[in-house]
PDB file of C-alpha atoms in Angstrom:
ATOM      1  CA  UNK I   1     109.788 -37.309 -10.789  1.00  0.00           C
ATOM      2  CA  UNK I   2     105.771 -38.035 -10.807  1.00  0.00           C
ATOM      3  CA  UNK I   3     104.664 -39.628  -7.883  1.00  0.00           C
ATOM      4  CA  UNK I   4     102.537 -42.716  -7.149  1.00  0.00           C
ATOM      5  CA  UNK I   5      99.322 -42.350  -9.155  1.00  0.00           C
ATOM      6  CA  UNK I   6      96.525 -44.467  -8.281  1.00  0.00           C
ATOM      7  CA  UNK I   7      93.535 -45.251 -10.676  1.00  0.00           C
ATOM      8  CA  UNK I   8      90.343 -44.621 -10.411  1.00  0.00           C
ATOM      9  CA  UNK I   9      90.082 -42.131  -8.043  1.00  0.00           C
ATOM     10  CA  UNK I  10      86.407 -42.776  -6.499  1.00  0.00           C
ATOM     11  CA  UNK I  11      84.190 -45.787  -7.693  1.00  0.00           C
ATOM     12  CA  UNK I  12      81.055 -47.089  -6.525  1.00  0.00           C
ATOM     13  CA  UNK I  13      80.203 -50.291  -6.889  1.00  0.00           C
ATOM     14  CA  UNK I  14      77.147 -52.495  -5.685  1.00  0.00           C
ATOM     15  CA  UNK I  15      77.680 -55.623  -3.192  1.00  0.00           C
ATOM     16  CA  UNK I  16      78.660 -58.862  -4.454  1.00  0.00           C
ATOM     17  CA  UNK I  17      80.308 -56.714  -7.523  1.00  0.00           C
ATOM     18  CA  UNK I  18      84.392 -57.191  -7.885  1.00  0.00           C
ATOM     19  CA  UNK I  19      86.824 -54.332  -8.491  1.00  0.00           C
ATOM     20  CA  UNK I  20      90.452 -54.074  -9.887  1.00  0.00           C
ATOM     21  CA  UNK I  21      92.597 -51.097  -8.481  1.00  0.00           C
ATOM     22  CA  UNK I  22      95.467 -49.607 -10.069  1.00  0.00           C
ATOM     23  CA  UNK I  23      98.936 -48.359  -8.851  1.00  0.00           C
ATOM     24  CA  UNK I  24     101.681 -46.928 -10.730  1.00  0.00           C
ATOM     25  CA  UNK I  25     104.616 -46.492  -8.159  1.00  0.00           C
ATOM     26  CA  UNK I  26     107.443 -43.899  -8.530  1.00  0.00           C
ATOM     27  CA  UNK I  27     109.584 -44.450 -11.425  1.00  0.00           C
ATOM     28  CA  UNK I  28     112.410 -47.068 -10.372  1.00  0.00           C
ATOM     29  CA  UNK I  29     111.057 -48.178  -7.239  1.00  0.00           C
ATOM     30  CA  UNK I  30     110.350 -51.687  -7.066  1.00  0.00           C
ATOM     31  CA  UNK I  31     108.261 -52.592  -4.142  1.00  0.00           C
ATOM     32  CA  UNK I  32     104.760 -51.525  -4.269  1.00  0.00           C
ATOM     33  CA  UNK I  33     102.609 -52.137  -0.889  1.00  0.00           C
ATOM     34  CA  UNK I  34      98.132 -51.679  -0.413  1.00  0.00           C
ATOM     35  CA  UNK I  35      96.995 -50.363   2.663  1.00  0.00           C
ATOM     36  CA  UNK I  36      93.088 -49.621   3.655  1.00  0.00           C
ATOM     37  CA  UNK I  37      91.928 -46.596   5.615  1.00  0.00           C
ATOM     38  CA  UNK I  38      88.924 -46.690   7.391  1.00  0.00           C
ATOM     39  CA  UNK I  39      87.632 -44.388  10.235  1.00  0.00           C
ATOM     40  CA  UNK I  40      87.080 -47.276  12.301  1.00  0.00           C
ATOM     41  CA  UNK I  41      89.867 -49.166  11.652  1.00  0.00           C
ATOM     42  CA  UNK I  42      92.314 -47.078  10.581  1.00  0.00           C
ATOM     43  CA  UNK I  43      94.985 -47.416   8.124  1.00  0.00           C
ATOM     44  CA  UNK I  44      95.391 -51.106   7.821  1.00  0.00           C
ATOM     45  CA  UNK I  45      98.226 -52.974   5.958  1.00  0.00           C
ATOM     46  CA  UNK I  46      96.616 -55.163   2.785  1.00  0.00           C
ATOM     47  CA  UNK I  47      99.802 -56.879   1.024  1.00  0.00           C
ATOM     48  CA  UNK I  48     103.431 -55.735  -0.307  1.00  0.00           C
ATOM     49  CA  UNK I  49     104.976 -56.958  -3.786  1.00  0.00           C
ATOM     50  CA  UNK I  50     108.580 -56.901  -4.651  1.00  0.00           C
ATOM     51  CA  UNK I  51     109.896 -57.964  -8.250  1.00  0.00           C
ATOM     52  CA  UNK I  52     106.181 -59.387  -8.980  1.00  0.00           C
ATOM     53  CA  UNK I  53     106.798 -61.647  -5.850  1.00  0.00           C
ATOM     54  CA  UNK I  54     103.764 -61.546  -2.808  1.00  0.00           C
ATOM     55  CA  UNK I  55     106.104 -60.923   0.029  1.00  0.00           C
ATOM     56  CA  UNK I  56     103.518 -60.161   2.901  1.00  0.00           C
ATOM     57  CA  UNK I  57     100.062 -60.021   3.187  1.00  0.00           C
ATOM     58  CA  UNK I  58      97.917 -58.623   6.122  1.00  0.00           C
ATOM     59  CA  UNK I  59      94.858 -59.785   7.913  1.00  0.00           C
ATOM     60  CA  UNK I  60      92.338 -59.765   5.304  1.00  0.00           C
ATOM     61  CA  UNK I  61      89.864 -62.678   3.942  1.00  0.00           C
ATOM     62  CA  UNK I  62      90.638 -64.470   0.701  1.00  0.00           C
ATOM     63  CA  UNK I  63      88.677 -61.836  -1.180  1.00  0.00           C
ATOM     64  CA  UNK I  64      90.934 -59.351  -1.550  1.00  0.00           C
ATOM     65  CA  UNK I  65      94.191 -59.876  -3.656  1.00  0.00           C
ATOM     66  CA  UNK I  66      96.832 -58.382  -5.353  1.00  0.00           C
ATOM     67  CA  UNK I  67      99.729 -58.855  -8.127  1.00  0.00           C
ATOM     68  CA  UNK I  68     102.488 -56.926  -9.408  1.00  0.00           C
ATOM     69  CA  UNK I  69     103.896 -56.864 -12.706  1.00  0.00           C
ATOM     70  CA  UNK I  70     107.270 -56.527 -14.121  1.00  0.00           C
ATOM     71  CA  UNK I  71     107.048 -52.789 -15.121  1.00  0.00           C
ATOM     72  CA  UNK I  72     106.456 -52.654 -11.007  1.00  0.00           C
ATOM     73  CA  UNK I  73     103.015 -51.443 -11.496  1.00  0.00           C
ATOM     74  CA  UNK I  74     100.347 -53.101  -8.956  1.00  0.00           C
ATOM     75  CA  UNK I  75      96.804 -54.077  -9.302  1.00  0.00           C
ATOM     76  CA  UNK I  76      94.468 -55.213  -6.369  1.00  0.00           C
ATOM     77  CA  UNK I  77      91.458 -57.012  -6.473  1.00  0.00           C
ATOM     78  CA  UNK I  78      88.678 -57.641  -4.399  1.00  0.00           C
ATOM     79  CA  UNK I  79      85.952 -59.968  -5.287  1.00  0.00           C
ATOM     80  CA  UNK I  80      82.478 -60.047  -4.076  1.00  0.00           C
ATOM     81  CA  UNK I  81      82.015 -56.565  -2.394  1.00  0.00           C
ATOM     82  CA  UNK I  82      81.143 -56.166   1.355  1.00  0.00           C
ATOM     83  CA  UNK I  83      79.336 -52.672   2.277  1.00  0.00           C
ATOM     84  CA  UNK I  84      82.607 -53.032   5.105  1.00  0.00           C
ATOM     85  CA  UNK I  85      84.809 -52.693   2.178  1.00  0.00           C
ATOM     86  CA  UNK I  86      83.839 -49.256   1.819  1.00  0.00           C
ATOM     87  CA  UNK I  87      87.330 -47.675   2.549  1.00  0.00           C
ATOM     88  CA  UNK I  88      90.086 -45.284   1.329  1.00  0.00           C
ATOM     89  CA  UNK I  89      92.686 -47.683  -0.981  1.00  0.00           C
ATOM     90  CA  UNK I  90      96.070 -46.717  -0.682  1.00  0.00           C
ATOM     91  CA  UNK I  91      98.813 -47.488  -2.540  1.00  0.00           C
ATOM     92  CA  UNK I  92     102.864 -46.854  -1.569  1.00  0.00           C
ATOM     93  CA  UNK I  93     106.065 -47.360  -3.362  1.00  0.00           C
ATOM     94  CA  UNK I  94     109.763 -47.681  -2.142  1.00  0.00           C
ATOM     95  CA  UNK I  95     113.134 -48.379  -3.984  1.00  0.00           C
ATOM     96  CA  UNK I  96     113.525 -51.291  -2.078  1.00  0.00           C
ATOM     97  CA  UNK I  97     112.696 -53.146   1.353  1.00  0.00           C
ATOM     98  CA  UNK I  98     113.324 -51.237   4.388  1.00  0.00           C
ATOM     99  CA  UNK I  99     113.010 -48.175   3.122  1.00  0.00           C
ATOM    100  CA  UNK I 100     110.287 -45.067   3.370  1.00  0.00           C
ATOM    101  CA  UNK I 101     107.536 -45.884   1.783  1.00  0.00           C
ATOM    102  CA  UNK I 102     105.478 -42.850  -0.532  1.00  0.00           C
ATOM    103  CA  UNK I 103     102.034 -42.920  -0.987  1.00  0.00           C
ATOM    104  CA  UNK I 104      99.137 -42.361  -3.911  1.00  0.00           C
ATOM    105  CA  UNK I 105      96.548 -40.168  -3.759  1.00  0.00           C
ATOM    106  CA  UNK I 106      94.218 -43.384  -2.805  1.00  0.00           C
ATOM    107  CA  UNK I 107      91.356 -44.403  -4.404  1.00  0.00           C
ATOM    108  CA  UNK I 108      88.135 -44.225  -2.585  1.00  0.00           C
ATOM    109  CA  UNK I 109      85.674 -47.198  -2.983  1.00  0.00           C
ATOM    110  CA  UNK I 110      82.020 -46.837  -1.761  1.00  0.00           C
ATOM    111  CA  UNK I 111      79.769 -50.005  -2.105  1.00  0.00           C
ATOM    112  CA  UNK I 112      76.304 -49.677  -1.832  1.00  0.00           C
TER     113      UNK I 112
ATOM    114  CA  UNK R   1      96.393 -55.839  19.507  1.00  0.00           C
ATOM    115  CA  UNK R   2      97.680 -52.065  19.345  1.00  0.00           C
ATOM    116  CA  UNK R   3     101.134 -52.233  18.177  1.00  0.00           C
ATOM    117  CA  UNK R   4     101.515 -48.533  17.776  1.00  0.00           C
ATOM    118  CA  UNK R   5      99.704 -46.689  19.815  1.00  0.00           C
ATOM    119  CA  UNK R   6      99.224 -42.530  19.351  1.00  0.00           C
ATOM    120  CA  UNK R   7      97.244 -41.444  22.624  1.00  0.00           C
ATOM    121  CA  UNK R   8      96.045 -38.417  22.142  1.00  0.00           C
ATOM    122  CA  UNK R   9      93.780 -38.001  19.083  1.00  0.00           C
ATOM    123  CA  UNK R  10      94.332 -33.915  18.801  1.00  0.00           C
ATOM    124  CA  UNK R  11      96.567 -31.476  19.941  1.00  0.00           C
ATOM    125  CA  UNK R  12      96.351 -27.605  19.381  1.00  0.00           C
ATOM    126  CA  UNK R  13      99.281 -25.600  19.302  1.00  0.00           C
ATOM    127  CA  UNK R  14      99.597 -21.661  18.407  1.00  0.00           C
ATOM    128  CA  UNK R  15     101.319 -20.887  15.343  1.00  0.00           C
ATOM    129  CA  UNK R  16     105.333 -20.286  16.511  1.00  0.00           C
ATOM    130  CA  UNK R  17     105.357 -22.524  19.549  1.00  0.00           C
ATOM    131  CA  UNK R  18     106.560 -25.907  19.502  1.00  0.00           C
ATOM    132  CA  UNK R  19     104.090 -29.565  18.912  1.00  0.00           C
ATOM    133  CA  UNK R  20     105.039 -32.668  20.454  1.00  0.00           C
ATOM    134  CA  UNK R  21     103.160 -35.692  19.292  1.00  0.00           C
ATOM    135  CA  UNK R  22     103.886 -38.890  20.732  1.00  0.00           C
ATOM    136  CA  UNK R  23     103.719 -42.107  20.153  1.00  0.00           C
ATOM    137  CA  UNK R  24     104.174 -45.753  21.622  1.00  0.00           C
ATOM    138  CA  UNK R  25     104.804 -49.354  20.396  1.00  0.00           C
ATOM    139  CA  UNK R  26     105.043 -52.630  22.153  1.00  0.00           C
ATOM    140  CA  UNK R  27     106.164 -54.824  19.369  1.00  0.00           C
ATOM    141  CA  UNK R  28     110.198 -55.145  20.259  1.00  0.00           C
ATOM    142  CA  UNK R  29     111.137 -56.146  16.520  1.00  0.00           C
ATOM    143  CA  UNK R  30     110.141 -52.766  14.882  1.00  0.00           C
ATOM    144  CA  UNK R  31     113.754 -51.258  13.994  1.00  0.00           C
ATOM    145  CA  UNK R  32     112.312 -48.553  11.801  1.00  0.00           C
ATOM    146  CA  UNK R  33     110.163 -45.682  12.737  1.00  0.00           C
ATOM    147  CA  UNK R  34     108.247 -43.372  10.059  1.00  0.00           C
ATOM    148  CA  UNK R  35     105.812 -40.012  10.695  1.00  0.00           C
ATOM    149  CA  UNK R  36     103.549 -39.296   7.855  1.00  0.00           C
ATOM    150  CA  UNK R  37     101.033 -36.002   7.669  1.00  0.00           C
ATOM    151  CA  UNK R  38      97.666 -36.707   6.383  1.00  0.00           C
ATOM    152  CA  UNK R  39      95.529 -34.075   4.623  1.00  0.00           C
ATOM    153  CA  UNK R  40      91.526 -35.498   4.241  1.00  0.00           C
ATOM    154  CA  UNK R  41      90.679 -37.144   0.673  1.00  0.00           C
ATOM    155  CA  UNK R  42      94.526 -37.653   0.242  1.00  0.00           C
ATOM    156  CA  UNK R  43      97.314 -39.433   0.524  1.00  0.00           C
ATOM    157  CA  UNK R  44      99.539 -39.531   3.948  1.00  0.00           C
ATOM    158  CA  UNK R  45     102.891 -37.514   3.025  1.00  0.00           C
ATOM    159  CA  UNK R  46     106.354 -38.883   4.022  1.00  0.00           C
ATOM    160  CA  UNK R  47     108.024 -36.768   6.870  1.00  0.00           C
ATOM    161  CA  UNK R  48     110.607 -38.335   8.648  1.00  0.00           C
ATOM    162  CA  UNK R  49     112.156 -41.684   9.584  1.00  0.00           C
ATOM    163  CA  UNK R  50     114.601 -42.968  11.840  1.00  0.00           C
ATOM    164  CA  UNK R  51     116.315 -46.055  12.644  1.00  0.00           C
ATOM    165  CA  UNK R  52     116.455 -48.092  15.929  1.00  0.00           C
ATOM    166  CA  UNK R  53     119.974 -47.406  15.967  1.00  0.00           C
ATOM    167  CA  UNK R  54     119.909 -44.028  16.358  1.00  0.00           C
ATOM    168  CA  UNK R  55     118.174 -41.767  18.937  1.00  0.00           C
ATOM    169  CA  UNK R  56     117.117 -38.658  17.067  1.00  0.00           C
ATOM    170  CA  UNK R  57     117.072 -37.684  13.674  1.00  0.00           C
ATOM    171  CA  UNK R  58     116.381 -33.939  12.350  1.00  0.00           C
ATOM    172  CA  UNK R  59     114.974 -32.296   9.034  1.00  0.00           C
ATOM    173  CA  UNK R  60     114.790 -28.843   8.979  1.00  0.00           C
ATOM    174  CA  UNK R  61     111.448 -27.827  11.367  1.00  0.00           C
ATOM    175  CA  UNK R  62     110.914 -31.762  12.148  1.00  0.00           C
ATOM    176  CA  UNK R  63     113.251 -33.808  14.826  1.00  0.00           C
ATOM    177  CA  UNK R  64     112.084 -37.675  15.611  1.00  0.00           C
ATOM    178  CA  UNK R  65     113.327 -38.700  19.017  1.00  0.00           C
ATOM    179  CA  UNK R  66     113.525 -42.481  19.821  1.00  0.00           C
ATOM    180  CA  UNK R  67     113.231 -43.480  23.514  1.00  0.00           C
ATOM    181  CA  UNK R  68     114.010 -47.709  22.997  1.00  0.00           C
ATOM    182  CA  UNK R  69     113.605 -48.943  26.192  1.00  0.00           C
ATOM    183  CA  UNK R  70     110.588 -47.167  26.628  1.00  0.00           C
ATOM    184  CA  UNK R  71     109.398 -48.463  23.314  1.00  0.00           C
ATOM    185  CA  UNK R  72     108.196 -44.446  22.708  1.00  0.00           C
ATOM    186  CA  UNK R  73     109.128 -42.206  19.835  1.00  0.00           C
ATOM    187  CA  UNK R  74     108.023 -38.172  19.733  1.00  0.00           C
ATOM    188  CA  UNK R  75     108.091 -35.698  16.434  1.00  0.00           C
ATOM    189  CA  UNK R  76     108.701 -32.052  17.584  1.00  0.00           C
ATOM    190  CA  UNK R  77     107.859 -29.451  15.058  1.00  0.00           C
ATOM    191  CA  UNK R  78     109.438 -26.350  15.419  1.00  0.00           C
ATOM    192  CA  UNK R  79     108.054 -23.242  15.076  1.00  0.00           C
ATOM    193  CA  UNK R  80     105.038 -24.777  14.419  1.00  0.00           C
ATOM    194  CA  UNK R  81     102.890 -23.512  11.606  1.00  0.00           C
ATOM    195  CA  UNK R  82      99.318 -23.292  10.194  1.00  0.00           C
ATOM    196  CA  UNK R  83      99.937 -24.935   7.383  1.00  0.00           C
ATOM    197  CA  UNK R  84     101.139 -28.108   9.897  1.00  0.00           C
ATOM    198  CA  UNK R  85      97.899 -29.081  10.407  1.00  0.00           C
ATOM    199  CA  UNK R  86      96.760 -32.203   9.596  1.00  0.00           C
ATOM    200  CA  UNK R  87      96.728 -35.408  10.741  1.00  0.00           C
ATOM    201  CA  UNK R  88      99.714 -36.977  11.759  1.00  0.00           C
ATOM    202  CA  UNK R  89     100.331 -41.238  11.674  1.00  0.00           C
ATOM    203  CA  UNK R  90     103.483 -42.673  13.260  1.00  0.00           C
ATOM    204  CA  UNK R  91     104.578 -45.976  12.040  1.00  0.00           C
ATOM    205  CA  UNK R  92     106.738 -48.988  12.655  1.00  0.00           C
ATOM    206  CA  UNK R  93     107.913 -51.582  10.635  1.00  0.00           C
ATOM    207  CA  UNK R  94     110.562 -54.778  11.187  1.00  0.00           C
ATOM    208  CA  UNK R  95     112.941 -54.942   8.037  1.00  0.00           C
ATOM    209  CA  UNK R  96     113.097 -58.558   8.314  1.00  0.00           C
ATOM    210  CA  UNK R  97     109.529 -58.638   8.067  1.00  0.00           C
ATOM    211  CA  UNK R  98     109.715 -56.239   4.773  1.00  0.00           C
ATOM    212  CA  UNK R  99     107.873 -53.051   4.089  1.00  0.00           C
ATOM    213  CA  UNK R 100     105.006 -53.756   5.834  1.00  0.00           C
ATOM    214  CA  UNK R 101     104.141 -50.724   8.257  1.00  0.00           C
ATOM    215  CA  UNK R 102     102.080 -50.522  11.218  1.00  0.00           C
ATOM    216  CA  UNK R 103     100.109 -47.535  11.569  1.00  0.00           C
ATOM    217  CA  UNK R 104      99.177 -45.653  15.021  1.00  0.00           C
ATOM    218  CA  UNK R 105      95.745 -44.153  14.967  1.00  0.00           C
ATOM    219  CA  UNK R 106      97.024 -40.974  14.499  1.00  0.00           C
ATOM    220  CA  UNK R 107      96.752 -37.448  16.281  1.00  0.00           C
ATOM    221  CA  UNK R 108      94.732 -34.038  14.586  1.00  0.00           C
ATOM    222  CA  UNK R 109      97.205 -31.026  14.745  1.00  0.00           C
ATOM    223  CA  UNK R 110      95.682 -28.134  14.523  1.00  0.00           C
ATOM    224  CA  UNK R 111      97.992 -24.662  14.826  1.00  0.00           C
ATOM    225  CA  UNK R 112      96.174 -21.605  15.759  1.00  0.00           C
ATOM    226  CA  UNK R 113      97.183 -18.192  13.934  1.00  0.00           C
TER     227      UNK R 113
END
């Protein structure tokens, strides 16, 4: 089975830019949660989807936001870049809730 | 707030002998437990999990232990190898709340040859 595949891999973008993530989760898993990893803040919980539904989101402003789609795939968004956004993106996917969670490869974002 | 909490940030072992890394919450609603190993540039890897209901769950070189009422859980690799190092995150999440885990701050393993 292929595992969680995140696109891109590295961008850079400029502040006050907006970027759009990409996460493919393991084939027949249905919940799809973001997580950011910075050194330091460490790896910080973003938001969680299940069958397209927002079930939790973490700590973080307005700016960043998510949705899921009915294939399960997961895109995140985060509008007008912060050099503090500068991070490691992860994305995980479980069968369902309450399980353990597998993660992407991550997709690094530098803003400059 | 520290939820989970992973004290000491490295730990070096020699290759054969046994690594303990620890790790402690304070949030009494986690019920589920996870360790992941972290390699730089990538993704952490799943290693083990266990429930609140049980006290210890093993796979093969990797044992979680689960110490409730002293809100404290331990992995113990064994023999440890040089290929285990890495970074290690232990995590916590409250199935009512959903998936959402909370990550400790995670410890550097590093076995010696």
């Amino acid at each position: 089975k292929a595992g969680v595949t995140q696109t891109p891999r590295y961008l850079i973008k400029t502040r006050g830019q907006q970027v759009t993530l990409s996460c493919s989760p393991i084939s027949g898993h249905r919940s799809v949660s973001w997580y950011q990893q910075t050194p330091g803040q460490g790896l910080q919980f973003l938001f969680e989807y299940f069958s397209e539904t927002q079930r939790n989101k973490g700590n973080f402003p307005g700016r960043f936001s998510g949705r899921q789609f009915s294939n399960s795939r997961s895109e995140m968004n985060v509008s007008t870049l912060e050099l503090g956004d500068s991070a490691l993106y992860l994305c995980a996917s479980s069968v369902l809730l309450g399980n353990e969670q597998y993660f992407g490869p991550g997709t690094r974002l530098t803003v400059t | 707030d520290q939820q989970v909490k992973q004290n000491s940030p490295s730990l070096s072992v020699q290759e054969g002998r046994i690594s303990i890394l620890n790790c402690d919450y304070t949030n009494s609603m986690f019920d589920y437990f996870l360790w992941y190993k972290k390699y730089p540039a990538e993704g952490p890897t799943f290693l083990i999990s266990i429930s609140s209901i049980k006290d210890k769950n093993e796979d093969g070189r990797f044992t979680v232990f689960l110490n409730k009422s002293a809100k404290h859980l331990s992995l113990h690799i064994v023999p440890s190898q040089p290929g285990d190092s890495a970074v290690y995150f232990c995590a916590a999440s409250d199935n009512n709340a959903g998936n959402m885990l909370t990550f400790g701050g995670g410890t550097r393993l590093m076995v010696k040859p």
